[in-house]
């Protein structure tokens, strides 16, 4: 029997948004790109690795001009969210170290 590694409960909406993230209650912010989201979480790429289990604050700063300033918003994109890092993977084939990060948002919002 084949197992399905997919653990999402909701469909994701593609987007290309400039975000900044910081560890909750810390001062340093880091730039990243949000590539998809749902009501319950999101996926972004960053130059910094994150440890699964940590809480991060994510703020949307803008949309890629290539995306005409909008996401495919069947679901509303949160402009500010607290979430738990569920996983972090190094992306292969990148010139500089880049990481893909999955986050589940904290509720209630």
JSON list of C-alpha atoms in Angstrom, two decimals:
[
{"chain": "A", "resi": 1, "resn": "UNK", "atom": "CA", "xyz": [0.00, 0.00, 0.00]},
{"chain": "A", "resi": 2, "resn": "UNK", "atom": "CA", "xyz": [1.40, 3.39, -1.00]},
{"chain": "A", "resi": 3, "resn": "UNK", "atom": "CA", "xyz": [1.36, 6.15, 1.57]},
{"chain": "A", "resi": 4, "resn": "UNK", "atom": "CA", "xyz": [0.54, 9.73, 0.66]},
{"chain": "A", "resi": 5, "resn": "UNK", "atom": "CA", "xyz": [3.09, 12.16, 2.20]},
{"chain": "A", "resi": 6, "resn": "UNK", "atom": "CA", "xyz": [0.67, 15.07, 1.62]},
{"chain": "A", "resi": 7, "resn": "UNK", "atom": "CA", "xyz": [-0.54, 16.35, 5.00]},
{"chain": "A", "resi": 8, "resn": "UNK", "atom": "CA", "xyz": [-2.35, 19.52, 3.96]},
{"chain": "A", "resi": 9, "resn": "UNK", "atom": "CA", "xyz": [-6.01, 19.85, 4.85]},
{"chain": "A", "resi": 10, "resn": "UNK", "atom": "CA", "xyz": [-6.66, 22.78, 2.50]},
{"chain": "A", "resi": 11, "resn": "UNK", "atom": "CA", "xyz": [-5.88, 23.72, -1.10]},
{"chain": "A", "resi": 12, "resn": "UNK", "atom": "CA", "xyz": [-3.01, 26.14, -1.64]},
{"chain": "A", "resi": 13, "resn": "UNK", "atom": "CA", "xyz": [-3.18, 29.34, -3.67]},
{"chain": "A", "resi": 14, "resn": "UNK", "atom": "CA", "xyz": [-0.10, 30.25, -5.71]},
{"chain": "A", "resi": 15, "resn": "UNK", "atom": "CA", "xyz": [1.37, 33.70, -5.22]},
{"chain": "A", "resi": 16, "resn": "UNK", "atom": "CA", "xyz": [4.66, 35.58, -5.36]},
{"chain": "A", "resi": 17, "resn": "UNK", "atom": "CA", "xyz": [4.82, 37.96, -2.41]},
{"chain": "A", "resi": 18, "resn": "UNK", "atom": "CA", "xyz": [7.78, 39.67, -0.78]},
{"chain": "A", "resi": 19, "resn": "UNK", "atom": "CA", "xyz": [7.67, 38.95, 2.94]},
{"chain": "A", "resi": 20, "resn": "UNK", "atom": "CA", "xyz": [9.81, 39.47, 5.98]},
{"chain": "A", "resi": 21, "resn": "UNK", "atom": "CA", "xyz": [9.97, 37.02, 8.85]},
{"chain": "A", "resi": 22, "resn": "UNK", "atom": "CA", "xyz": [11.37, 37.14, 12.34]},
{"chain": "A", "resi": 23, "resn": "UNK", "atom": "CA", "xyz": [11.51, 34.75, 15.25]},
{"chain": "A", "resi": 24, "resn": "UNK", "atom": "CA", "xyz": [8.62, 35.63, 17.56]},
{"chain": "A", "resi": 25, "resn": "UNK", "atom": "CA", "xyz": [9.68, 38.29, 20.10]},
{"chain": "A", "resi": 26, "resn": "UNK", "atom": "CA", "xyz": [13.06, 38.87, 18.43]},
{"chain": "A", "resi": 27, "resn": "UNK", "atom": "CA", "xyz": [14.37, 41.94, 16.62]},
{"chain": "A", "resi": 28, "resn": "UNK", "atom": "CA", "xyz": [16.12, 40.78, 13.43]},
{"chain": "A", "resi": 29, "resn": "UNK", "atom": "CA", "xyz": [13.98, 40.53, 10.28]},
{"chain": "A", "resi": 30, "resn": "UNK", "atom": "CA", "xyz": [14.83, 38.53, 7.17]},
{"chain": "A", "resi": 31, "resn": "UNK", "atom": "CA", "xyz": [13.50, 38.92, 3.63]},
{"chain": "A", "resi": 32, "resn": "UNK", "atom": "CA", "xyz": [11.91, 35.98, 1.84]},
{"chain": "A", "resi": 33, "resn": "UNK", "atom": "CA", "xyz": [9.37, 35.12, -0.90]},
{"chain": "A", "resi": 34, "resn": "UNK", "atom": "CA", "xyz": [5.98, 33.57, -0.16]},
{"chain": "A", "resi": 35, "resn": "UNK", "atom": "CA", "xyz": [5.15, 31.18, -3.02]},
{"chain": "A", "resi": 36, "resn": "UNK", "atom": "CA", "xyz": [1.83, 29.72, -1.87]},
{"chain": "A", "resi": 37, "resn": "UNK", "atom": "CA", "xyz": [-0.62, 29.88, 1.01]},
{"chain": "A", "resi": 38, "resn": "UNK", "atom": "CA", "xyz": [-3.90, 28.60, 2.37]},
{"chain": "A", "resi": 39, "resn": "UNK", "atom": "CA", "xyz": [-6.13, 29.61, 5.25]},
{"chain": "A", "resi": 40, "resn": "UNK", "atom": "CA", "xyz": [-3.99, 27.47, 7.55]},
{"chain": "A", "resi": 41, "resn": "UNK", "atom": "CA", "xyz": [-0.42, 27.94, 6.37]},
{"chain": "A", "resi": 42, "resn": "UNK", "atom": "CA", "xyz": [2.10, 28.85, 3.72]},
{"chain": "A", "resi": 43, "resn": "UNK", "atom": "CA", "xyz": [5.32, 28.02, 1.91]},
{"chain": "A", "resi": 44, "resn": "UNK", "atom": "CA", "xyz": [8.19, 30.46, 1.49]},
{"chain": "A", "resi": 45, "resn": "UNK", "atom": "CA", "xyz": [11.82, 30.45, 0.43]},
{"chain": "A", "resi": 46, "resn": "UNK", "atom": "CA", "xyz": [14.55, 32.13, 2.44]},
{"chain": "A", "resi": 47, "resn": "UNK", "atom": "CA", "xyz": [18.34, 32.37, 2.55]},
{"chain": "A", "resi": 48, "resn": "UNK", "atom": "CA", "xyz": [18.23, 31.42, 6.24]},
{"chain": "A", "resi": 49, "resn": "UNK", "atom": "CA", "xyz": [17.33, 27.95, 7.52]},
{"chain": "A", "resi": 50, "resn": "UNK", "atom": "CA", "xyz": [14.69, 27.65, 10.24]},
{"chain": "A", "resi": 51, "resn": "UNK", "atom": "CA", "xyz": [14.31, 24.96, 12.86]},
{"chain": "A", "resi": 52, "resn": "UNK", "atom": "CA", "xyz": [11.01, 23.04, 12.82]},
{"chain": "A", "resi": 53, "resn": "UNK", "atom": "CA", "xyz": [8.92, 23.89, 15.87]},
{"chain": "A", "resi": 54, "resn": "UNK", "atom": "CA", "xyz": [9.95, 27.54, 16.21]},
{"chain": "A", "resi": 55, "resn": "UNK", "atom": "CA", "xyz": [7.34, 30.30, 16.09]},
{"chain": "A", "resi": 56, "resn": "UNK", "atom": "CA", "xyz": [7.79, 33.00, 13.46]},
{"chain": "A", "resi": 57, "resn": "UNK", "atom": "CA", "xyz": [6.05, 36.27, 12.67]},
{"chain": "A", "resi": 58, "resn": "UNK", "atom": "CA", "xyz": [5.48, 36.79, 8.93]},
{"chain": "A", "resi": 59, "resn": "UNK", "atom": "CA", "xyz": [4.60, 40.12, 7.31]},
{"chain": "A", "resi": 60, "resn": "UNK", "atom": "CA", "xyz": [3.71, 40.63, 3.64]},
{"chain": "A", "resi": 61, "resn": "UNK", "atom": "CA", "xyz": [5.61, 43.63, 2.24]},
{"chain": "A", "resi": 62, "resn": "UNK", "atom": "CA", "xyz": [4.51, 43.55, -1.39]},
{"chain": "A", "resi": 63, "resn": "UNK", "atom": "CA", "xyz": [3.83, 41.49, -4.47]},
{"chain": "A", "resi": 64, "resn": "UNK", "atom": "CA", "xyz": [6.17, 40.74, -7.34]},
{"chain": "A", "resi": 65, "resn": "UNK", "atom": "CA", "xyz": [5.71, 43.17, -10.23]},
{"chain": "A", "resi": 66, "resn": "UNK", "atom": "CA", "xyz": [5.72, 40.12, -12.50]},
{"chain": "A", "resi": 67, "resn": "UNK", "atom": "CA", "xyz": [2.54, 39.02, -10.75]},
{"chain": "A", "resi": 68, "resn": "UNK", "atom": "CA", "xyz": [0.79, 42.37, -11.39]},
{"chain": "A", "resi": 69, "resn": "UNK", "atom": "CA", "xyz": [0.58, 43.01, -7.68]},
{"chain": "A", "resi": 70, "resn": "UNK", "atom": "CA", "xyz": [-1.89, 40.27, -6.85]},
{"chain": "A", "resi": 71, "resn": "UNK", "atom": "CA", "xyz": [-2.14, 36.66, -5.79]},
{"chain": "A", "resi": 72, "resn": "UNK", "atom": "CA", "xyz": [-4.73, 34.20, -7.05]},
{"chain": "A", "resi": 73, "resn": "UNK", "atom": "CA", "xyz": [-6.89, 34.91, -4.02]},
{"chain": "A", "resi": 74, "resn": "UNK", "atom": "CA", "xyz": [-9.58, 32.27, -3.75]},
{"chain": "A", "resi": 75, "resn": "UNK", "atom": "CA", "xyz": [-8.41, 32.44, -0.13]},
{"chain": "A", "resi": 76, "resn": "UNK", "atom": "CA", "xyz": [-7.49, 35.72, 1.53]},
{"chain": "A", "resi": 77, "resn": "UNK", "atom": "CA", "xyz": [-3.77, 36.24, 2.05]},
{"chain": "A", "resi": 78, "resn": "UNK", "atom": "CA", "xyz": [-2.93, 37.27, 5.59]},
{"chain": "A", "resi": 79, "resn": "UNK", "atom": "CA", "xyz": [-0.70, 40.32, 5.68]},
{"chain": "A", "resi": 80, "resn": "UNK", "atom": "CA", "xyz": [0.56, 39.46, 9.17]},
{"chain": "A", "resi": 81, "resn": "UNK", "atom": "CA", "xyz": [0.59, 36.00, 10.75]},
{"chain": "A", "resi": 82, "resn": "UNK", "atom": "CA", "xyz": [2.15, 33.99, 13.55]},
{"chain": "A", "resi": 83, "resn": "UNK", "atom": "CA", "xyz": [3.00, 30.43, 12.66]},
{"chain": "A", "resi": 84, "resn": "UNK", "atom": "CA", "xyz": [4.94, 27.32, 13.57]},
{"chain": "A", "resi": 85, "resn": "UNK", "atom": "CA", "xyz": [7.67, 26.11, 11.23]},
{"chain": "A", "resi": 86, "resn": "UNK", "atom": "CA", "xyz": [6.65, 22.56, 10.30]},
{"chain": "A", "resi": 87, "resn": "UNK", "atom": "CA", "xyz": [9.60, 21.75, 8.03]},
{"chain": "A", "resi": 88, "resn": "UNK", "atom": "CA", "xyz": [12.67, 23.28, 6.37]},
{"chain": "A", "resi": 89, "resn": "UNK", "atom": "CA", "xyz": [14.51, 21.79, 3.39]},
{"chain": "A", "resi": 90, "resn": "UNK", "atom": "CA", "xyz": [17.62, 22.96, 1.58]},
{"chain": "A", "resi": 91, "resn": "UNK", "atom": "CA", "xyz": [16.80, 23.59, -2.09]},
{"chain": "A", "resi": 92, "resn": "UNK", "atom": "CA", "xyz": [19.21, 21.90, -4.46]},
{"chain": "A", "resi": 93, "resn": "UNK", "atom": "CA", "xyz": [20.42, 23.51, -7.65]},
{"chain": "A", "resi": 94, "resn": "UNK", "atom": "CA", "xyz": [20.62, 27.01, -6.20]},
{"chain": "A", "resi": 95, "resn": "UNK", "atom": "CA", "xyz": [23.82, 29.09, -6.51]},
{"chain": "A", "resi": 96, "resn": "UNK", "atom": "CA", "xyz": [23.46, 30.34, -2.94]},
{"chain": "A", "resi": 97, "resn": "UNK", "atom": "CA", "xyz": [22.04, 28.27, -0.09]},
{"chain": "A", "resi": 98, "resn": "UNK", "atom": "CA", "xyz": [18.27, 28.67, -0.13]},
{"chain": "A", "resi": 99, "resn": "UNK", "atom": "CA", "xyz": [15.69, 26.92, 1.97]},
{"chain": "A", "resi": 100, "resn": "UNK", "atom": "CA", "xyz": [12.06, 25.98, 1.44]},
{"chain": "A", "resi": 101, "resn": "UNK", "atom": "CA", "xyz": [9.99, 26.43, 4.60]},
{"chain": "A", "resi": 102, "resn": "UNK", "atom": "CA", "xyz": [6.49, 25.19, 5.44]},
{"chain": "A", "resi": 103, "resn": "UNK", "atom": "CA", "xyz": [4.56, 27.08, 8.13]},
{"chain": "A", "resi": 104, "resn": "UNK", "atom": "CA", "xyz": [1.24, 26.34, 9.84]},
{"chain": "A", "resi": 105, "resn": "UNK", "atom": "CA", "xyz": [-0.49, 29.48, 11.11]},
{"chain": "A", "resi": 106, "resn": "UNK", "atom": "CA", "xyz": [-1.53, 29.73, 14.74]},
{"chain": "A", "resi": 107, "resn": "UNK", "atom": "CA", "xyz": [-5.25, 30.10, 15.50]},
{"chain": "A", "resi": 108, "resn": "UNK", "atom": "CA", "xyz": [-7.31, 31.97, 16.58]},
{"chain": "A", "resi": 109, "resn": "UNK", "atom": "CA", "xyz": [-6.32, 34.95, 14.53]}
]
